[in-house]
PDB file of C-alpha atoms in Angstrom:
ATOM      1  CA  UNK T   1      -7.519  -3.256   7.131  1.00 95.00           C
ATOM      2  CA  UNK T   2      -5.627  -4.162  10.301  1.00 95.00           C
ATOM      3  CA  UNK T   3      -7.117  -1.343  11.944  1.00 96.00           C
ATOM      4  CA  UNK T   4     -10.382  -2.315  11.161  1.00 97.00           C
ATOM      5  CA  UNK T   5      -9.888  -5.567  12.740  1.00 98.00           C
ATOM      6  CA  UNK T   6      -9.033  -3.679  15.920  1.00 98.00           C
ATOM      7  CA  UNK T   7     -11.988  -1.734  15.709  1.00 98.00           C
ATOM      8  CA  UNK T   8     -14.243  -4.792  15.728  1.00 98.00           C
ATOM      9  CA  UNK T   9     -12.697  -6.102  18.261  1.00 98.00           C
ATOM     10  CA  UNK T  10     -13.022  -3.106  20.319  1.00 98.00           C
ATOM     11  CA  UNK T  11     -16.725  -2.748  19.756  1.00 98.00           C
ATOM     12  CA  UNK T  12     -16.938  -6.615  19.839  1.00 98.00           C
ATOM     13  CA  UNK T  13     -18.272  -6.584  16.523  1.00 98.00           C
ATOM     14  CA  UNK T  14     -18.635  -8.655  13.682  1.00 97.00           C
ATOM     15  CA  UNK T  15     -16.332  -7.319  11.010  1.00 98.00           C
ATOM     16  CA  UNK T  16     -17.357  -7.380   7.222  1.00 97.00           C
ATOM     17  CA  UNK T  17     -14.988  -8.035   5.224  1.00 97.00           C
ATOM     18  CA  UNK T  18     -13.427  -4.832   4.205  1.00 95.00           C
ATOM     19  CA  UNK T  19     -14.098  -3.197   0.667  1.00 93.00           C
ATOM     20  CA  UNK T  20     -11.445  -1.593  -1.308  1.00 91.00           C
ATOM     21  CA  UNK T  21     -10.990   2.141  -2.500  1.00 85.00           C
ATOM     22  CA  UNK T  22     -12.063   1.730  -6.701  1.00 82.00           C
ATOM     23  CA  UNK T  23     -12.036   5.251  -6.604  1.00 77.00           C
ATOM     24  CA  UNK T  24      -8.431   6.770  -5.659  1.00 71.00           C
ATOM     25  CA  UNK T  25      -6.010   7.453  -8.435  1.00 62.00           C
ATOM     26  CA  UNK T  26      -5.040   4.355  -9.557  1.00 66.00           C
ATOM     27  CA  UNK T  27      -8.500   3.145 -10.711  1.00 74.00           C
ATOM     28  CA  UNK T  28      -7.932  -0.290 -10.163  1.00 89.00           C
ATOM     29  CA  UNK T  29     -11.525  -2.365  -9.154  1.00 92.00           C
ATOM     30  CA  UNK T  30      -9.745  -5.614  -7.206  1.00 95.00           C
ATOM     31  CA  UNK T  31     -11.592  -6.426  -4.453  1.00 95.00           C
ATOM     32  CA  UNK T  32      -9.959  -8.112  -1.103  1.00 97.00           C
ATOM     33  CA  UNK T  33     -10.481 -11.612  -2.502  1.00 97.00           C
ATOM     34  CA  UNK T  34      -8.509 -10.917  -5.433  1.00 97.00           C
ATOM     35  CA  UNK T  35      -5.479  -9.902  -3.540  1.00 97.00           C
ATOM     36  CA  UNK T  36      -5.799 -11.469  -0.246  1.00 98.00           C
ATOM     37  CA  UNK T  37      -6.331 -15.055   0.772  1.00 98.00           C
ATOM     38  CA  UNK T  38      -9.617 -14.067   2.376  1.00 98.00           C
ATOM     39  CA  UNK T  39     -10.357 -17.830   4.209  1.00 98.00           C
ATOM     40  CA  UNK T  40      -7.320 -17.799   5.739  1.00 98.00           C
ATOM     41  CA  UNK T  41      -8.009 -13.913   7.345  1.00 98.00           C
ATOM     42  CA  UNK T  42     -10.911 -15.029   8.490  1.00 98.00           C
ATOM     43  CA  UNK T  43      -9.862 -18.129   9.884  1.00 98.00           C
ATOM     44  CA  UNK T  44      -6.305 -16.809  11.378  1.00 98.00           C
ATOM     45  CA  UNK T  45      -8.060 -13.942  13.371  1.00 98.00           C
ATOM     46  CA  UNK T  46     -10.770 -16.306  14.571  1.00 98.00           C
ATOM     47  CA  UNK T  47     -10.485 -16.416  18.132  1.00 97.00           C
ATOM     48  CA  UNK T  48      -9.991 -12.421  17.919  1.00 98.00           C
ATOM     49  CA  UNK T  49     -12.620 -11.064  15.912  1.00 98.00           C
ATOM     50  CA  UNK T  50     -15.690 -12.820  14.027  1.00 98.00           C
ATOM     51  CA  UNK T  51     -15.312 -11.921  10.450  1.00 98.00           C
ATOM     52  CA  UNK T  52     -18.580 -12.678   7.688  1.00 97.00           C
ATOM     53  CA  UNK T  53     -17.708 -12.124   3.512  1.00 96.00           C
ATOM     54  CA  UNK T  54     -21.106 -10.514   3.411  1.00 94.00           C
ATOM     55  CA  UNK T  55     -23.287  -8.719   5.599  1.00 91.00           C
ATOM     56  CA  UNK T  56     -25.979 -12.046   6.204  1.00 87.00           C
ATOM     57  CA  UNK T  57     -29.298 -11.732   4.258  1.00 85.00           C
ATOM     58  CA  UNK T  58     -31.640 -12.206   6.829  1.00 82.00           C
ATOM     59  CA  UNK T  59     -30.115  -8.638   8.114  1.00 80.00           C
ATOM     60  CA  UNK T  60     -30.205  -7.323   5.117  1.00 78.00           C
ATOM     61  CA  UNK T  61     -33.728  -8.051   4.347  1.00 76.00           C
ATOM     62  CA  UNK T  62     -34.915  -6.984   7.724  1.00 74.00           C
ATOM     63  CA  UNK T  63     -33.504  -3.451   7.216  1.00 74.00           C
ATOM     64  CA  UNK T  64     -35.923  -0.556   6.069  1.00 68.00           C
ATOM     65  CA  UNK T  65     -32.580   1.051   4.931  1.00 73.00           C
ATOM     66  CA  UNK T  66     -29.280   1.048   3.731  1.00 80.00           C
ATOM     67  CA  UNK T  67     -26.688   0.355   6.373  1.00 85.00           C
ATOM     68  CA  UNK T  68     -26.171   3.964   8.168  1.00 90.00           C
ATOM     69  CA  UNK T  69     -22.583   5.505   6.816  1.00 94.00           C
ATOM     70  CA  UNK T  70     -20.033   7.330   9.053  1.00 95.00           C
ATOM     71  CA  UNK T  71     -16.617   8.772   8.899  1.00 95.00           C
ATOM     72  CA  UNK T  72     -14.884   8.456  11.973  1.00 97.00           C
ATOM     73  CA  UNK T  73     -12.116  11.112  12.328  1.00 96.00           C
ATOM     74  CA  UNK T  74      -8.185  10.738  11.561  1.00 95.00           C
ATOM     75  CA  UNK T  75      -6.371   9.237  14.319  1.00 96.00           C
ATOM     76  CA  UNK T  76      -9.783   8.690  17.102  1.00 98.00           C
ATOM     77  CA  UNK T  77      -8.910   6.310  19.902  1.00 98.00           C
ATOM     78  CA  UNK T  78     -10.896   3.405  21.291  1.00 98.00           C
ATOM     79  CA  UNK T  79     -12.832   5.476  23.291  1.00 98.00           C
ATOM     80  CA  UNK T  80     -14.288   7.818  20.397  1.00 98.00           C
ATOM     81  CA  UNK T  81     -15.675   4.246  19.061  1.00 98.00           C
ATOM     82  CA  UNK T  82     -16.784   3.415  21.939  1.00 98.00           C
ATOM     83  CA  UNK T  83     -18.793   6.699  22.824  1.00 98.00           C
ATOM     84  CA  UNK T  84     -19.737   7.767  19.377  1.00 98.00           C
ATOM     85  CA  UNK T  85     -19.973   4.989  16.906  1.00 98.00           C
ATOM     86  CA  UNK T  86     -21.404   1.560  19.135  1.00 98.00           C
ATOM     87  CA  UNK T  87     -24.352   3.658  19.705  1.00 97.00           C
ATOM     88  CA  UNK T  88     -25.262   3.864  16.260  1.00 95.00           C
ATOM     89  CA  UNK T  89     -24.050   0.080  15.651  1.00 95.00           C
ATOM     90  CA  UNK T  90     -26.770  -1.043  18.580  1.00 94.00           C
ATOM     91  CA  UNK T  91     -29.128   0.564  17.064  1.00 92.00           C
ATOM     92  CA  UNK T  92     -29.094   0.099  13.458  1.00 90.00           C
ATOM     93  CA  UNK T  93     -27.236  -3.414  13.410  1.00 90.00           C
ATOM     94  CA  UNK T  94     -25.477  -2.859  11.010  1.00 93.00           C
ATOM     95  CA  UNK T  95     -22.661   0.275  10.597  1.00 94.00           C
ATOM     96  CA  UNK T  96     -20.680   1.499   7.522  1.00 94.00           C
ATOM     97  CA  UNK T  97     -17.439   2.976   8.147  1.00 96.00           C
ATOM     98  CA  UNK T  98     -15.901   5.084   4.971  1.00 92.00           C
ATOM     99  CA  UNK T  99     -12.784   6.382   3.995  1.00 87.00           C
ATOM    100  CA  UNK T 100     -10.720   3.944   7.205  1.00 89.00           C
ATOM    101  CA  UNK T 101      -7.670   4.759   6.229  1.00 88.00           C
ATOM    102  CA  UNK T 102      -5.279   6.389   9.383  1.00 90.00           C
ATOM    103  CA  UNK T 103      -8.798   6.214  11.924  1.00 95.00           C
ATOM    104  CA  UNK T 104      -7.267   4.406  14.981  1.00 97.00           C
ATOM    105  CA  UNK T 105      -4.650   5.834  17.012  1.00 97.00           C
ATOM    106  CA  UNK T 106      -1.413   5.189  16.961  1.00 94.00           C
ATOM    107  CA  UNK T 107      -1.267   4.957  21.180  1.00 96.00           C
ATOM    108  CA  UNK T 108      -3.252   2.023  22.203  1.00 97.00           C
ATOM    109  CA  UNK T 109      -3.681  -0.685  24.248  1.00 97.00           C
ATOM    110  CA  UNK T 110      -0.710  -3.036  23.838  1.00 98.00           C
ATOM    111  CA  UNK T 111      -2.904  -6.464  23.566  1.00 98.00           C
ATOM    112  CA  UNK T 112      -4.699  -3.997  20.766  1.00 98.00           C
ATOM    113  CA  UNK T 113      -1.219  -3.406  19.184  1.00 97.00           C
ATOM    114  CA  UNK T 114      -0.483  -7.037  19.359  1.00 98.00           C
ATOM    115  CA  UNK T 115      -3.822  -7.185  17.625  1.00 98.00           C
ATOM    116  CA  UNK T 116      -2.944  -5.048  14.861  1.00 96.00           C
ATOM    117  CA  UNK T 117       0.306  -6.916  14.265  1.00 95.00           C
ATOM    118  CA  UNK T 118      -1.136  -9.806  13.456  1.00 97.00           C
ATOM    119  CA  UNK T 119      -3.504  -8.502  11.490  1.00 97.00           C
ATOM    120  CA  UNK T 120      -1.068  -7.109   8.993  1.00 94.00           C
ATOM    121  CA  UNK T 121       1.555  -9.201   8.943  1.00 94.00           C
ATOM    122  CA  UNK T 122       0.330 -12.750   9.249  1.00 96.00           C
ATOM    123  CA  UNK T 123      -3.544 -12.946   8.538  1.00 98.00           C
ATOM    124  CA  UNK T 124      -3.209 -10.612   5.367  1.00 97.00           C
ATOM    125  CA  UNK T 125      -1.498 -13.473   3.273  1.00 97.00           C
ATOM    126  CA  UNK T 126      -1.664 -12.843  -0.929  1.00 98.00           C
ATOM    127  CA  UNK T 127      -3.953 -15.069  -3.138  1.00 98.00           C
ATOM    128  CA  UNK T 128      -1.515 -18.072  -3.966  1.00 98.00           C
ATOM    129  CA  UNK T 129      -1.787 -16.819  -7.822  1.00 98.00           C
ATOM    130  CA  UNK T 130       0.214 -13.371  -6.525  1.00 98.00           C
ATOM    131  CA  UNK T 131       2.592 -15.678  -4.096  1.00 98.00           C
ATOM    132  CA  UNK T 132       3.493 -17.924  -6.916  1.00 98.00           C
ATOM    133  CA  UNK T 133       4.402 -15.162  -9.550  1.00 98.00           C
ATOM    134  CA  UNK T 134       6.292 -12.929  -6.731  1.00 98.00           C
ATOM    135  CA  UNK T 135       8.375 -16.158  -5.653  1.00 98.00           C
ATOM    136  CA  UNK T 136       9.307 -17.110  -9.437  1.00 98.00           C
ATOM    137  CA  UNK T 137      10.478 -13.460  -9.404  1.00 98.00           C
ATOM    138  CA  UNK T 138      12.875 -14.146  -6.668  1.00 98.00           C
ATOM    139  CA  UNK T 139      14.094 -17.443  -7.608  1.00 98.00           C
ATOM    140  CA  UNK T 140      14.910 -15.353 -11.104  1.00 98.00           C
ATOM    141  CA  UNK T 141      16.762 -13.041  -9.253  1.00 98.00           C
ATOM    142  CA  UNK T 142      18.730 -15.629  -7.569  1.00 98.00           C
ATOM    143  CA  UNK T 143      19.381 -17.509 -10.542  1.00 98.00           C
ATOM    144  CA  UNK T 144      21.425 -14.237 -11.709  1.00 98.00           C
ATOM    145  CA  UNK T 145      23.224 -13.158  -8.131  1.00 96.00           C
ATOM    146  CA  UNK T 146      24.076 -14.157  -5.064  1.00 92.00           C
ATOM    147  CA  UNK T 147      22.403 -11.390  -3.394  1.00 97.00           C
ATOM    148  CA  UNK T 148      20.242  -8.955  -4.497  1.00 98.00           C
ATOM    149  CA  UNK T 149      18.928  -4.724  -3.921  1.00 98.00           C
ATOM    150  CA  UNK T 150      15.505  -3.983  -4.501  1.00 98.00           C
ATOM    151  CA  UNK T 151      14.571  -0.606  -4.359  1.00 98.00           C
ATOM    152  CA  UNK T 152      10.961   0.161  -3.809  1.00 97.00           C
ATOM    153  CA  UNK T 153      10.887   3.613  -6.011  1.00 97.00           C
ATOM    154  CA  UNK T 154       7.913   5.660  -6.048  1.00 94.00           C
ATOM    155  CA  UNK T 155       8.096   8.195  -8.538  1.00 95.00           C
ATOM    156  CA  UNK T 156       4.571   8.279  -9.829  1.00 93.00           C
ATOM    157  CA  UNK T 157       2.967  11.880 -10.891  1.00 94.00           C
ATOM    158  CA  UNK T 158       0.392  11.829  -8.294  1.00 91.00           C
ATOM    159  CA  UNK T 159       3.044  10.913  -5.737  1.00 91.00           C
ATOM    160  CA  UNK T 160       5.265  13.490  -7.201  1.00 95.00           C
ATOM    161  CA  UNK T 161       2.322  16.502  -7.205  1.00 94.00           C
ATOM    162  CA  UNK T 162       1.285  15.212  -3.744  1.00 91.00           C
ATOM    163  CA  UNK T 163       4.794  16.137  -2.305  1.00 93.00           C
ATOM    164  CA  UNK T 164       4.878  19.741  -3.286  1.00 93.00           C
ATOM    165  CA  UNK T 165       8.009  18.993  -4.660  1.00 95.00           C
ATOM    166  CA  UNK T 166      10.333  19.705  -7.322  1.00 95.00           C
ATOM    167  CA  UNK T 167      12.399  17.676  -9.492  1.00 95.00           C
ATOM    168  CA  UNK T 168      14.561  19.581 -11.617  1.00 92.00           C
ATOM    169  CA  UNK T 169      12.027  19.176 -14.612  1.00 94.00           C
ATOM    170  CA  UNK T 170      11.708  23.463 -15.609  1.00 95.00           C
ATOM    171  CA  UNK T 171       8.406  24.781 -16.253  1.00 96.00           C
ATOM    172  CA  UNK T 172       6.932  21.681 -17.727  1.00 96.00           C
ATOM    173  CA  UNK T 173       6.584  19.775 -14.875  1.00 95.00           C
ATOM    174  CA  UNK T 174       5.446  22.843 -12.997  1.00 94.00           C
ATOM    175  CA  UNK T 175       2.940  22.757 -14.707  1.00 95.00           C
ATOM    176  CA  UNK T 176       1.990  19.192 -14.721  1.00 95.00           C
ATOM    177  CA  UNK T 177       2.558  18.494 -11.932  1.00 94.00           C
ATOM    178  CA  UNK T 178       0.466  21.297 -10.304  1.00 93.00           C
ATOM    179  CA  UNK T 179      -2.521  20.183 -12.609  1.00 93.00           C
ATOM    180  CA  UNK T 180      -2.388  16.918 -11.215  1.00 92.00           C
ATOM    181  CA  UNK T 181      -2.221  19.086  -7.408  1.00 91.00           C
ATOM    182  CA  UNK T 182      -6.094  20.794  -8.119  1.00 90.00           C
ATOM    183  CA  UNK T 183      -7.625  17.431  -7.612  1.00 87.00           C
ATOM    184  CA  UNK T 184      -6.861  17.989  -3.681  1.00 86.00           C
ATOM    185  CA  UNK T 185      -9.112  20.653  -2.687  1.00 85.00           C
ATOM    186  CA  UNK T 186      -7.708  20.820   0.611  1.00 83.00           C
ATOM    187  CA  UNK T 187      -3.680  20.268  -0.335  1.00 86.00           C
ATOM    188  CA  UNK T 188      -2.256  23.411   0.946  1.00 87.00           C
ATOM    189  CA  UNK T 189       0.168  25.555  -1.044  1.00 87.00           C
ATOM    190  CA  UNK T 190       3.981  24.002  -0.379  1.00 88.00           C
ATOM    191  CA  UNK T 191       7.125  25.190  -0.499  1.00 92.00           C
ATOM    192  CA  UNK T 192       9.275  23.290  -3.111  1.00 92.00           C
ATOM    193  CA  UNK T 193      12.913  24.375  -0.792  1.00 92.00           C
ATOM    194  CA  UNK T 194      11.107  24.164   2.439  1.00 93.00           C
ATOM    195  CA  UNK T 195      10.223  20.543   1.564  1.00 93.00           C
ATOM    196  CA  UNK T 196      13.351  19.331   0.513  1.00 91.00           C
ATOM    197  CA  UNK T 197      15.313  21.195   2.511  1.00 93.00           C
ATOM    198  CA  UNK T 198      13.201  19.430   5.419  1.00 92.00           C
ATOM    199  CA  UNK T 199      13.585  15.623   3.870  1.00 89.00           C
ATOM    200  CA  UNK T 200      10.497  15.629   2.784  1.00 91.00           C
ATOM    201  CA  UNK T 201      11.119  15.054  -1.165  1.00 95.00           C
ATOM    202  CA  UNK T 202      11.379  11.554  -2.289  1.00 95.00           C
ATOM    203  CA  UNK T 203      14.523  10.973  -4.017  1.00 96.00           C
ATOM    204  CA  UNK T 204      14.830  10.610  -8.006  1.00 96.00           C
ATOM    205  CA  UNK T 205      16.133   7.321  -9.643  1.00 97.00           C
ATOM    206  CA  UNK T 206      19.521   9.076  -9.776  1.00 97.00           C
ATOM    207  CA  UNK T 207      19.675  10.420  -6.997  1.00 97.00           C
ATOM    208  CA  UNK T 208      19.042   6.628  -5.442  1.00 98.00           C
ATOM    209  CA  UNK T 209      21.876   5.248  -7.795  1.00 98.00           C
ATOM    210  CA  UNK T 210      24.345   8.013  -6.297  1.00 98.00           C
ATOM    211  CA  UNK T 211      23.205   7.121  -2.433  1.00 97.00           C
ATOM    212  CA  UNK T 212      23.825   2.964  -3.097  1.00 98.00           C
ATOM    213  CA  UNK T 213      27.248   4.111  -4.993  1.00 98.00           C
ATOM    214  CA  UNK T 214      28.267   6.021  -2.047  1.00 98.00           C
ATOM    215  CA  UNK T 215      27.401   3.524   0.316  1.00 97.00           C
ATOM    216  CA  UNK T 216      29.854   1.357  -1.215  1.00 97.00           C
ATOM    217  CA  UNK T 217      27.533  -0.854  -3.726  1.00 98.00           C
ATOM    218  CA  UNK T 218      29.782  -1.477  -7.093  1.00 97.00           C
ATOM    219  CA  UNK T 219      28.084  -1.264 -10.635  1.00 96.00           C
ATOM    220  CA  UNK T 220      27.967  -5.396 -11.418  1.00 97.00           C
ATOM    221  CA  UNK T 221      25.515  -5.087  -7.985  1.00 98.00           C
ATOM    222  CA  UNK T 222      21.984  -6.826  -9.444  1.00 98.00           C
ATOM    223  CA  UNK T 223      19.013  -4.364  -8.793  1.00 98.00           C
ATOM    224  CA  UNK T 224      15.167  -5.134  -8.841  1.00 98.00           C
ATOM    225  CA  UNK T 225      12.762  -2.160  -9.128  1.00 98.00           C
ATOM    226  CA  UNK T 226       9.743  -2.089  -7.770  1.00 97.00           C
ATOM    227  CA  UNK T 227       7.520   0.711  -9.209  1.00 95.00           C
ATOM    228  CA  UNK T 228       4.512   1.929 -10.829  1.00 90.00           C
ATOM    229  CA  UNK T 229       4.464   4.476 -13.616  1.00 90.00           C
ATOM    230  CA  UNK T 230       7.875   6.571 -13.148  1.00 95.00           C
ATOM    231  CA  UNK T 231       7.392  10.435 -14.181  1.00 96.00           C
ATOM    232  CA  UNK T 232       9.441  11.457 -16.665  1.00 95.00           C
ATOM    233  CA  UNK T 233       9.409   7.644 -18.224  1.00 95.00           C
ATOM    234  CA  UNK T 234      12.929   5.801 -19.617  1.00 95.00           C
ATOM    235  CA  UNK T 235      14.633   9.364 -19.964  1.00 96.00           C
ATOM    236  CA  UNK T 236      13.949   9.356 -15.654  1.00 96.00           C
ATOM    237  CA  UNK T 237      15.402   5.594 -15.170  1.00 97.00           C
ATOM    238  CA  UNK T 238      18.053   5.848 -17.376  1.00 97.00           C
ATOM    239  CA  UNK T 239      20.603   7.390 -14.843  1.00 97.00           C
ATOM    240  CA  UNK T 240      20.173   4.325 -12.379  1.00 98.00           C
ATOM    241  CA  UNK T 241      20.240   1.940 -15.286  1.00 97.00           C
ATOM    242  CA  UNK T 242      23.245   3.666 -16.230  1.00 98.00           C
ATOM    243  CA  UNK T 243      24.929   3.658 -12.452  1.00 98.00           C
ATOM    244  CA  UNK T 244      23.474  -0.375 -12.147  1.00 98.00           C
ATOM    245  CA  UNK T 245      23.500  -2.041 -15.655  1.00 98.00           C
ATOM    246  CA  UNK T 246      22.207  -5.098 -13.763  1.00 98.00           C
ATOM    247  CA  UNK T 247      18.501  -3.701 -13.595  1.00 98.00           C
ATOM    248  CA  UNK T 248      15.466  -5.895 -13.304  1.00 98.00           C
ATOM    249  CA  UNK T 249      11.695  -5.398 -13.280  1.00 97.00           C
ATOM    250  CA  UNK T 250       8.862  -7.395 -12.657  1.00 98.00           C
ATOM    251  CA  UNK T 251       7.894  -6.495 -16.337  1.00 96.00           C
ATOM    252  CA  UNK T 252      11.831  -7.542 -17.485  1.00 96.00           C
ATOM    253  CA  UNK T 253      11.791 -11.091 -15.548  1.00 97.00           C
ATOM    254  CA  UNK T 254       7.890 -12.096 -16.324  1.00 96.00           C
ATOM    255  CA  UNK T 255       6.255 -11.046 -19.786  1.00 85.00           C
ATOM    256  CA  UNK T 256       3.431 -13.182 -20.363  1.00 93.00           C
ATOM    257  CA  UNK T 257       3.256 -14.342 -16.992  1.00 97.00           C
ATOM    258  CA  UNK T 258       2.141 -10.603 -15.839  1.00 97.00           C
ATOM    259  CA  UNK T 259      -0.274 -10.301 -18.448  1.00 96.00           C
ATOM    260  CA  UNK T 260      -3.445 -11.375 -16.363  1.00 96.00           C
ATOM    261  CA  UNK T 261      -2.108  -8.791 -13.473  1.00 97.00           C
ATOM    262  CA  UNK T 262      -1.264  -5.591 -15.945  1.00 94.00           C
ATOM    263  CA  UNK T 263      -4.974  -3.590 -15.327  1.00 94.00           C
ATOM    264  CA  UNK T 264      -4.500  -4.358 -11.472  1.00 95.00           C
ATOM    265  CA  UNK T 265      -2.063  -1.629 -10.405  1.00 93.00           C
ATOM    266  CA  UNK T 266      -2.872  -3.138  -6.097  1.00 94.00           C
ATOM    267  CA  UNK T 267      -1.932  -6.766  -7.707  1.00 96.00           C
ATOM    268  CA  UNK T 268       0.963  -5.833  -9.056  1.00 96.00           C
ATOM    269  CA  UNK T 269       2.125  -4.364  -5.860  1.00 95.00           C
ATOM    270  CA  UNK T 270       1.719  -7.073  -4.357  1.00 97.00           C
ATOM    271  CA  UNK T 271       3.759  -9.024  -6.778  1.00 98.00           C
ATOM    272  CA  UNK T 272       6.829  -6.578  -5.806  1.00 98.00           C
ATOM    273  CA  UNK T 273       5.817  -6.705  -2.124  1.00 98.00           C
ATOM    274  CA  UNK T 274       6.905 -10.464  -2.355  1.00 98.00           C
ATOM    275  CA  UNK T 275      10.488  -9.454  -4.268  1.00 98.00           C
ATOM    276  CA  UNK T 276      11.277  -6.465  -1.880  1.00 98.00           C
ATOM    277  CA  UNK T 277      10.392  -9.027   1.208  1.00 97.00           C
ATOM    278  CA  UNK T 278      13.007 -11.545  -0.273  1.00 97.00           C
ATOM    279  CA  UNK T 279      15.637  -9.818  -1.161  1.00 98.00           C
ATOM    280  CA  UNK T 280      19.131  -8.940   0.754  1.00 98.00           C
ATOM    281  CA  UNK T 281      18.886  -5.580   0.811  1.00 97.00           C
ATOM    282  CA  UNK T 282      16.085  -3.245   1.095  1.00 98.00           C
ATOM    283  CA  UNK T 283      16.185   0.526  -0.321  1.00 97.00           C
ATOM    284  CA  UNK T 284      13.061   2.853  -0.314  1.00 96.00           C
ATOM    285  CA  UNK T 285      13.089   6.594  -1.716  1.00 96.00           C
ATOM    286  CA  UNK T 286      10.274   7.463  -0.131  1.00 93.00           C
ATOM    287  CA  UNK T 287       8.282   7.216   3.440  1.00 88.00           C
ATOM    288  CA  UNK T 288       5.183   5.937   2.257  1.00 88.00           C
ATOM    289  CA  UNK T 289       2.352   2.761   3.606  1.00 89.00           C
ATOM    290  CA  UNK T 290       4.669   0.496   1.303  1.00 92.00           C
ATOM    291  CA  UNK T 291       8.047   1.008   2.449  1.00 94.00           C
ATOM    292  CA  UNK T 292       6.900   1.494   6.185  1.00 93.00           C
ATOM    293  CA  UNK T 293       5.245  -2.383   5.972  1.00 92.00           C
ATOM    294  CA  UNK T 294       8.314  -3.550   4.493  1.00 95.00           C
ATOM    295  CA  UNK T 295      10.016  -2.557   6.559  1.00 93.00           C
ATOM    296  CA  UNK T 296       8.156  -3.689   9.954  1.00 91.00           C
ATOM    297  CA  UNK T 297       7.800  -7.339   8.477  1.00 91.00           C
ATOM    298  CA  UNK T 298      11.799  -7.648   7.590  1.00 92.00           C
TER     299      UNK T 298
END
């Protein structure tokens, strides 16, 4: 999203706002509005970009087609937009651009950095129904400790198969997990040891609980766990439950509450987005979008 924004600006364009991926593995059909405060994007990036909800009717309805599609490629700098895609945006009015994810460059203009900063970590505030369910999820915590961990833990099977990794879990999930692998055509083959022996394996639950031990974090320390589906279920967690008895989710602190976010799987990211953001300490076992935005906004 924030390098969209930088797109538009760069073509000094009028940016739509962005539609989210219904498709990916998690299945999960929220659209911007539901998780972002969508008035206040538009209005905090005003005197940057002009941003519209909809493409307006009167373009629409002077169109004799759909809006022309594109993918741009991975990592294209302002000049590729510049040469390749305003072309097509002057002529057809109105421009498409799929799959966005990792299509800017990383070098760019500082002001366009600056631009991209802002973009992510101010204008791209949650819906207030998200901010007031993450903060009643910290002032829980704080009822219970002083100070708190949260540890951000991905340890989903698509993140697991993604990784080329291996776990420790025999033949079984071998062979799960490389099911899950054939829905990436174009995932090469991986080396389990080369990966790990490289860093490249996200660490287990207990193999987290060992690291905080070791780093000098006793057992009454209060964790909060921010996750999706873990692999391997309870019989995974139970090591770190075991190493940290004082173990919280946002399932454990808000039952009913959660109910209206349980089919959103991007909602109730955001919901641990707010808890990881608050708390003392911040522990990731992985090197993911997550973890890397955390980590810039603390």
């Amino acid at each position: 999203i924030s390098d969209a924004v930088v797109v538009a600006r760069v073509l000094n364009a009028t940016l739509v706002v962005p539609e989210l991926d219904h498709n990916s593995y998690w299945k999960d059909n929220s659209d911007f509005v539901n998780i972002f405060d969508v008035n206040w994007f538009i209005s905090y990036l005003v005197k940057d970009v002009t941003i519209v909800k909809k493409v307006p009717d009167k373009f629409m309805r002077s169109m004799e087609k759909n809006p022309y599609s594109m993918r741009v490629p991975r990592k294209s700098p302002p000049e590729y937009y510049l040469d390749q895609v305003l072309p097509i945006l002057k002529r057809r009015r109105v421009l498409q651009l799929t799959k966005f994810d990792y299509r800017l460059a990383n070098n760019i203009d500082e002001e366009l950095q600056k631009l991209r900063c802002r973009a992510n970590f101010h204008a791209l505030r949650f819906t207030k129904p998200i901010q007031e369910l993450g903060q009643k999820l910290v002032l829980r915590m704080r009822e219970m400790a002083i100070r708190f961990i949260a540890v951000h833990l991905r340890f989903e099977p698509d993140m697991l198969a993604f990784s080329g990794c291996y776990f420790g879990g025999g033949d079984k999930e071998r062979y799960e997990l490389a099911e899950i692998r054939k829905r990436w055509e174009t995932l090469p083959d991986l080396d389990a040891d080369g990966e790990r022996s490289r860093g490249k394996c996200p660490l287990t639950p207990h193999e987290v609980g060992l690291m905080l031990r070791a780093l000098g974090f006793a057992n009454d320390t209060y964790i909060y766990v921010a996750s999706g589906e873990i692999y391997g279920g309870e019989e995974t967690l139970r090591p770190l439950r075991d190493l940290f008895p004082n173990f919280y989710t946002k399932e454990k602190l808000a039952n009913e509450e959660l109910k209206p976010f349980l089919p959103f799987s991007s909602r109730l990211a955001a919901i641990d987005y707010i808890v990881c953001d608050e708390s003392d300490v911040f522990v990731t076992n992985n090197n993911g979008n997550m973890a890397r935005i955390l980590a810039g906004r603390r």
